[in-house]
Amino acid sequence: MKLVQRENGFSIVVNDKEIIEHSIENPCIYVGKGKGTYDMFRGNFKVKDYICEKIGLNDFEISVENSRVIVTFSNKGLNAIKVLFIEEDGRTVVKFLENPDNFNRFWLRLKAEKEEHIYGCGEQFSDFDLRGKNYPLWTSEQGVGRNKNTYTTFMAESMDQAGGDYYTTFFPEPTFISTRKYYCHINNSAYMDFDFSHENFHELQIWDMPEEIIFETGETYLDLVGKLTALLGRQPELPEWVYKGVWLGIQGGTEVALKKLENVVEKGVKVSGIWAQDWEGIRMTSFGKRLMWNWVWDKKLYPGLQEEIKKLRERGIRVLGYINPYVAIEGSLFKEASEKGYLAKNKEGKDYLVEFGEFYAGVVDFTIPRACVWYKEVIKKEMIEFGLSGWMADFGEYLPTDVVLNNGVSAEIMHNAWPAMWAQINREAIEEAGKLDDVTFFMRAGGTGSQKYSTMMWAGDQNVDWSLDDGLASVIPAALSLGMTGCGLHHSDIGGYTTLFEMKRTKELFIRWAEMAAFTPVMRTHEGNRPEANWQFDSDDETIYHFAKMSMVYTNLAPYTKELVKENSNKGIPVQRPLFMHYENDERSYSIKYEYLYGRDILVAPVYEPGKTKWNVYLPEDKWVHLWTGKEYSGGDIEVSVPLGQPAVFYRKESEHVELFKKIGEVKHMGF
Amino acid sequence: MKLVQRENGFSIVVNDKEIIEHSIENPCIYVGKGKGTYDMFRGNFKVKDYICEKIGLNDFEISVENSRVIVTFSNKGLNAIKVLFIEEDGRTVVKFLENPDNFNRFWLRLKAEKEEHIYGCGEQFSDFDLRGKNYPLWTSEQGVGRNKNTYTTFMAESMDQAGGDYYTTFFPEPTFISTRKYYCHINNSAYMDFDFSHENFHELQIWDMPEEIIFETGETYLDLVGKLTALLGRQPELPEWVYKGVWLGIQGGTEVALKKLENVVEKGVKVSGIWAQDWEGIRMTSFGKRLMWNWVWDKKLYPGLQEEIKKLRERGIRVLGYINPYVAIEGSLFKEASEKGYLAKNKEGKDYLVEFGEFYAGVVDFTIPRACVWYKEVIKKEMIEFGLSGWMADFGEYLPTDVVLNNGVSAEIMHNAWPAMWAQINREAIEEAGKLDDVTFFMRAGGTGSQKYSTMMWAGDQNVDWSLDDGLASVIPAALSLGMTGCGLHHSDIGGYTTLFEMKRTKELFIRWAEMAAFTPVMRTHEGNRPEANWQFDSDDETIYHFAKMSMVYTNLAPYTKELVKENSNKGIPVQRPLFMHYENDERSYSIKYEYLYGRDILVAPVYEPGKTKWNVYLPEDKWVHLWTGKEYSGGDIEVSVPLGQPAVFYRKESEHVELFKKIGEVKHMGF
């Protein structure tokens, strides 16, 4: 870090990159006061701010001691705040030391270049390159439709305030990577809004005094994600059994599950898990079948499950379950948590009850250490000891802002921190059981800390449709942006989840989604919120045969995938990568958001539109081989045939895995 | 005006009402800098602001000379602005004297009370009482649907950015009346946003340094509107011929017009005018039939019109036309204006062309005095001398913000001023022709100055539906809020105007709208943008008979209506009045927005829902007589029968017009 002083300003330069530029005319820091309102309906938030004041702090006084730079920003001495710029472990850290006027809004301007691109900010479903818009960072439901110009979004918005928008996400994070080759991370969990729409500056708005703002430069993007994850943490490798096949999302009880399993196994599908989210029982609501939310095996719905788990395990098939951070009021766990004082409170000091659509649940207060211990015991006893090898650790993004938490910190501040706290509970339960190499969980909600605690992410609740902002396509920028935020293991519900209004999952959508999923670390299906309205993996034999082929592609690819997962675990390099990560000099690659590199050697261009037999693909300059035909390409815009069963996938001719890839290209099964 | 000084602040008190309260903790003035963006598509604007700074000016220095109070607001001397508080002609005037830092955003906080109601701000279609929300003030298309939760709004928004919202209006004005019994008016035409959502203060945001902010108190609301219109101006009385019957909105040429006229006259409809908006010819677009926009009689479409005008005049029937502030590029007037340099320019110095949906037009630059003279000559020669007795002076609200005007003032500032400038052209043309007692025009766009220059307003383009925010009902708060802004003459297109998507004007809607229109100063029909999709006044005989009856009600009521119009002209008391204007002590009356007093003695509760045979009405305490049955009521919530032809109308038993009203209640025509 270097401080460059000028008569009317100064710059903070990191490895020859001017990150912050301050002058009396264009201050880098603004402070103010605001009053936010958070209108929440079932996890969908309308957050508004009334900005009472926003003051540019033009004047500055610099004092330098050793390598500590302290700048007192003010307006001729008024509204002064004290900021420390310091180098720590090779990182440039900005610390806000004093805030005597109790400002609760901070704006930091970073120097921007016109041609710069920005990536990250957690899981972004609509945009990959974030330059040109602002991104509110607040964990919430992702929204249904997520595009104000679509009928689906309009209907969801009108009926349930649930339409979402281009920025709504389960996993926002104040962390990004710039093509000026630095990352920026803000250590704070308040509501933020990162505005990348200005030509000459980025403006980072924070609704709290940030603890630290951290910058670090890198030589390459590989280097940068490595450094970022050295700071934030990295995910462990996946258990070995995962790679043996798909996880079938099945509901309905022991008999149904086994029947469905045998049917598809018989027809060639490689299966490594049955994921039964209703292992703890169900309830009916108008949205569809919902779960019981009392995290104990439902013996009625799943008779003999414990015995079956043992038998399946011998066949290399595991059983996965489901949990979330709430306990439904009808259940034994609610009663226990309530009696022990482990639930978050309302303003009257009573257990806060969250309405989840025709039922209520209490919020386990993760700011109470004993509550965490207790919830981990529940996981260890009821899930791990019971025999589950993994689970969906659902939710995390709903924490209402008017809840009263035991640690005395405002829920407005704790809200964005909640997902990682929830991840930590799950992670520690597994670690304490000594099972990190054998048990895994996957989350949709996230934030700073998910890198360290969550074993894997899934993309949440896509619509069962082809929409760009909330369908199949949206999963791709989601995986890529999360990778740029330090979370490199991603997968999605094959076929999507949400069926509302006139939506129905079609056969073609399921098939295309499965093709993409074969090139992600985990292949997992979900019946969706209205299973009967959706095409399922076993809706006809043709679908099963196609699915079987893709499961073979996945299992055959396992040696390669394992290497990628290991690389993610050791170096923080995501499994799914944007093209520019390996082709830095390719200008075009920076704006590609619906293709990805699967590791160094495979390029995947998922078909995300219906009715396609040909697909346009952009290949960066290299020696590429089309997976199914062996045809070679040297880069540029090409068109390939994409019959069902042959997604647009290419491998590098110079890869050391060429033999493996060739074998995969030859996989055939019952017409696919 | 009284200045009350305290140690850490001061108050401006007007007739014992504390209007402005300043303290070091809660300053009354904030200044700042912002950069607005105005995204316009066919008159629908998306206005956004990037607020760079917003600074509370806590510190103050007061100097008093005679009755001039000058306060220098600052932050310990920084960001100083100088403000004069002075009494002028009984009004309290706030003048901003110095702005050395070139701030372009000003926020003035007024003291607010929790139970206070606010009315006015021009023509508001969704709300009458404005307390609880903020109202951007920017003249534009009113929007189609105007409610983000309706399908119509969604469709209009998705297709043409045209959906609108609760505040979108042709006629916004920075003028309001508070139930604390004062009015406030800001003398400036920049974009503003009045925020009445805070409990303890109203915050008026102005995107320019305001010339003057004017306050005046009153004893009663009658007194207040009188004082407000003494400041802003008052509309003239309507020509005598107006009261002889309805204005038939007819298009299609001389023969069609006369045929339609004779048909309904024969069946009993009292007619005082044919309003032929296509007198200057038509063009076809995908939105429907559109006009030619070259303000010269189209002899082909209207052969012999001049002769017919004379003949009709002898029968007491006038002909009205149409004009707007644009000249279509195909026409002779565009050619002339372009050659003379009377058109507004683009940034390249060429004539600015506005796209109006498949055709283009130039903008007559009203900042060029000779252009105004020329346009007035066009009106005088082509319209008044030609024989028209009135016209719709359409548009005025579209002025693009990137147009370059001759006076050098930014179009961002001139935009809101444009409607009144357009009104002035029309008004002066009539005055210069010496015809103010015989010729009238009606506008939808408005702003400060419309009170003085526009002879009458109409409610613009309602949907042909029953929607609250954009259908029949919306016309009522529109009339009332405009009355509270000083414009007391209002009417609407009977049956509404806009047909888009699945909308169609039904027979019932036409009938209910005509019933309401009989109790407004002018009854006028409009075929709508898609005449063939809409029920028209002559679509069947039953409709004609009903319309005939309502025309008789209107003509019979003329002596009373004329008195009201005169009162509006002399005292500024609107013809359509909110209930509280005469029942100040009735708490409930302050929240009634879908009923109105028609002068002192008549209460109208229009039926604004379909399929109703009974209607709930609230009557303030008084002696009321139901117009059609003579049944007496003393006030409160009542239910009355509302068969077609008998809208819910009541008169005061103690009125001096009781005999007239009784006669009207007895009007019968062919079953109605």
Coordinates of N, CA and C in Angstrom, one line a residue, chain B residues 455-524:
Chain B
T455 N -59.2 28.1 -19.2 CA -60.7 28.4 -19.0 C -61.4 27.2 -18.3
M456 N -60.8 26.0 -18.5 CA -61.5 24.9 -17.9 C -60.5 23.7 -18.0
M457 N -60.6 22.8 -17.1 CA -59.8 21.5 -17.1 C -60.8 20.4 -17.5
W458 N -60.1 19.4 -18.1 CA -60.8 18.1 -18.1 C -59.9 17.0 -17.6
A459 N -60.4 15.9 -17.2 CA -59.6 15.0 -16.4 C -58.6 14.1 -17.2
G460 N -58.5 14.4 -18.5 CA -57.5 13.6 -19.2 C -58.1 12.3 -19.7
D461 N -57.2 11.3 -19.7 CA -57.5 10.0 -20.4 C -57.8 8.9 -19.4
Q462 N -59.0 8.8 -18.8 CA -59.3 7.7 -18.0 C -59.5 6.4 -18.8
N463 N -59.2 5.3 -18.2 CA -59.6 4.0 -18.8 C -61.1 3.8 -18.9
V464 N -61.5 3.1 -19.9 CA -63.0 2.9 -20.0 C -63.4 1.7 -19.1
D465 N -63.1 1.9 -17.8 CA -63.4 0.9 -16.8 C -63.7 1.4 -15.5
W466 N -63.9 0.5 -14.5 CA -64.4 0.9 -13.2 C -63.2 0.9 -12.2
S467 N -62.0 0.9 -12.7 CA -60.9 0.9 -11.7 C -60.8 2.2 -10.9
L468 N -60.4 2.0 -9.6 CA -60.4 3.1 -8.7 C -59.3 4.2 -9.1
D469 N -58.2 3.7 -9.6 CA -57.1 4.6 -9.9 C -57.1 5.2 -11.2
D470 N -57.9 4.6 -12.2 CA -57.8 5.2 -13.5 C -59.2 5.1 -14.2
G471 N -60.2 4.8 -13.5 CA -61.5 4.7 -14.1 C -62.5 5.8 -13.7
L472 N -63.7 5.6 -13.7 CA -64.7 6.6 -13.3 C -64.5 7.2 -12.0
A473 N -64.2 6.4 -11.0 CA -64.0 6.9 -9.6 C -62.9 7.9 -9.5
S474 N -61.8 7.7 -10.3 CA -60.6 8.6 -10.2 C -60.9 10.0 -10.5
V475 N -62.0 10.2 -11.3 CA -62.3 11.6 -11.7 C -62.7 12.5 -10.5
I476 N -63.2 11.8 -9.5 CA -63.8 12.6 -8.3 C -62.7 13.2 -7.5
P477 N -61.7 12.4 -7.0 CA -60.6 13.1 -6.3 C -59.8 14.0 -7.2
A478 N -59.8 13.7 -8.5 CA -59.1 14.7 -9.4 C -59.8 16.0 -9.4
A479 N -61.1 16.1 -9.5 CA -61.8 17.3 -9.4 C -61.6 18.0 -8.1
L480 N -61.7 17.2 -7.0 CA -61.6 17.8 -5.7 C -60.2 18.4 -5.4
S481 N -59.2 17.6 -5.8 CA -57.8 18.1 -5.5 C -57.5 19.3 -6.3
L482 N -58.0 19.3 -7.6 CA -57.8 20.5 -8.4 C -58.5 21.7 -7.8
G483 N -59.7 21.5 -7.3 CA -60.4 22.6 -6.6 C -59.6 23.1 -5.4
M484 N -58.9 22.3 -4.7 CA -58.1 22.7 -3.6 C -56.8 23.4 -4.1
T485 N -56.5 23.3 -5.3 CA -55.3 23.9 -5.9 C -55.7 25.2 -6.6
G486 N -57.0 25.5 -6.6 CA -57.4 26.8 -7.2 C -58.0 26.7 -8.6
C487 N -58.2 25.5 -9.1 CA -58.9 25.3 -10.4 C -60.3 24.7 -10.1
G488 N -61.3 25.5 -10.3 CA -62.6 25.0 -9.8 C -63.5 24.5 -10.9
L489 N -63.1 24.5 -12.2 CA -63.9 24.0 -13.3 C -63.4 22.7 -13.8
H490 N -64.1 21.7 -13.7 CA -63.5 20.4 -14.1 C -64.6 19.5 -14.8
H491 N -64.3 18.7 -15.7 CA -65.2 17.8 -16.3 C -64.4 16.6 -16.8
S492 N -65.0 15.6 -17.4 CA -64.3 14.4 -17.9 C -64.9 13.9 -19.1
D493 N -64.2 13.0 -19.8 CA -64.7 12.3 -21.0 C -65.8 11.3 -20.5
I494 N -67.0 11.5 -20.8 CA -68.1 10.6 -20.4 C -67.8 9.2 -20.9
G495 N -67.6 8.3 -20.0 CA -67.3 6.9 -20.5 C -65.8 6.6 -20.5
G496 N -64.9 7.6 -20.3 CA -63.5 7.4 -20.3 C -63.0 7.4 -21.7
Y497 N -61.6 7.2 -21.8 CA -61.0 7.4 -23.1 C -60.2 6.2 -23.6
T498 N -59.3 5.6 -22.7 CA -58.3 4.6 -23.1 C -58.9 3.2 -23.2
T499 N -58.8 2.6 -24.3 CA -59.2 1.2 -24.5 C -57.9 0.5 -24.9
L500 N -57.4 -0.3 -24.1 CA -56.2 -1.1 -24.4 C -56.4 -2.5 -23.9
F501 N -55.7 -3.5 -24.4 CA -55.8 -4.9 -23.9 C -57.2 -5.3 -24.0
E502 N -57.7 -5.9 -22.9 CA -59.1 -6.4 -22.9 C -60.2 -5.4 -22.6
M503 N -59.8 -4.2 -22.4 CA -60.8 -3.2 -21.9 C -61.8 -2.9 -23.0
K504 N -63.1 -2.7 -22.6 CA -64.1 -2.2 -23.5 C -65.1 -1.4 -22.7
R505 N -65.5 -0.3 -23.2 CA -66.5 0.6 -22.5 C -67.8 -0.1 -22.5
T506 N -68.4 -0.4 -21.4 CA -69.7 -1.0 -21.4 C -70.8 0.0 -21.4
K507 N -72.0 -0.4 -21.6 CA -73.2 0.5 -21.6 C -73.4 1.0 -20.2
E508 N -73.3 0.2 -19.2 CA -73.5 0.6 -17.8 C -72.4 1.7 -17.4
L509 N -71.2 1.5 -17.9 CA -70.2 2.5 -17.5 C -70.5 3.8 -18.1
F510 N -70.9 3.8 -19.4 CA -71.3 5.1 -20.0 C -72.4 5.7 -19.3
I511 N -73.4 4.9 -18.9 CA -74.6 5.5 -18.3 C -74.2 6.1 -16.9
R512 N -73.5 5.4 -16.1 CA -73.1 5.9 -14.8 C -72.2 7.1 -14.9
W513 N -71.4 7.1 -15.9 CA -70.5 8.3 -16.0 C -71.3 9.5 -16.5
A514 N -72.3 9.3 -17.3 CA -73.2 10.4 -17.8 C -73.9 11.0 -16.6
E515 N -74.3 10.1 -15.7 CA -75.1 10.5 -14.5 C -74.2 11.5 -13.6
M516 N -72.9 11.1 -13.5 CA -72.0 12.0 -12.7 C -71.8 13.3 -13.5
A517 N -71.7 13.2 -14.8 CA -71.3 14.4 -15.6 C -72.4 15.4 -15.5
A518 N -73.7 15.0 -15.3 CA -74.8 16.0 -15.3 C -74.6 16.9 -14.1
F519 N -73.7 16.5 -13.1 CA -73.4 17.4 -12.0 C -72.0 17.9 -12.0
T520 N -71.6 18.3 -13.2 CA -70.3 19.0 -13.4 C -70.6 20.1 -14.4
P521 N -69.7 21.1 -14.5 CA -70.0 22.2 -15.3 C -70.3 21.9 -16.8
V522 N -69.6 20.9 -17.3 CA -69.8 20.6 -18.7 C -70.0 19.1 -18.9
M523 N -71.0 18.7 -19.8 CA -71.2 17.3 -20.1 C -70.6 17.1 -21.5
R524 N -69.6 16.3 -21.6 CA -69.0 16.0 -22.9 C -68.6 14.6 -23.1

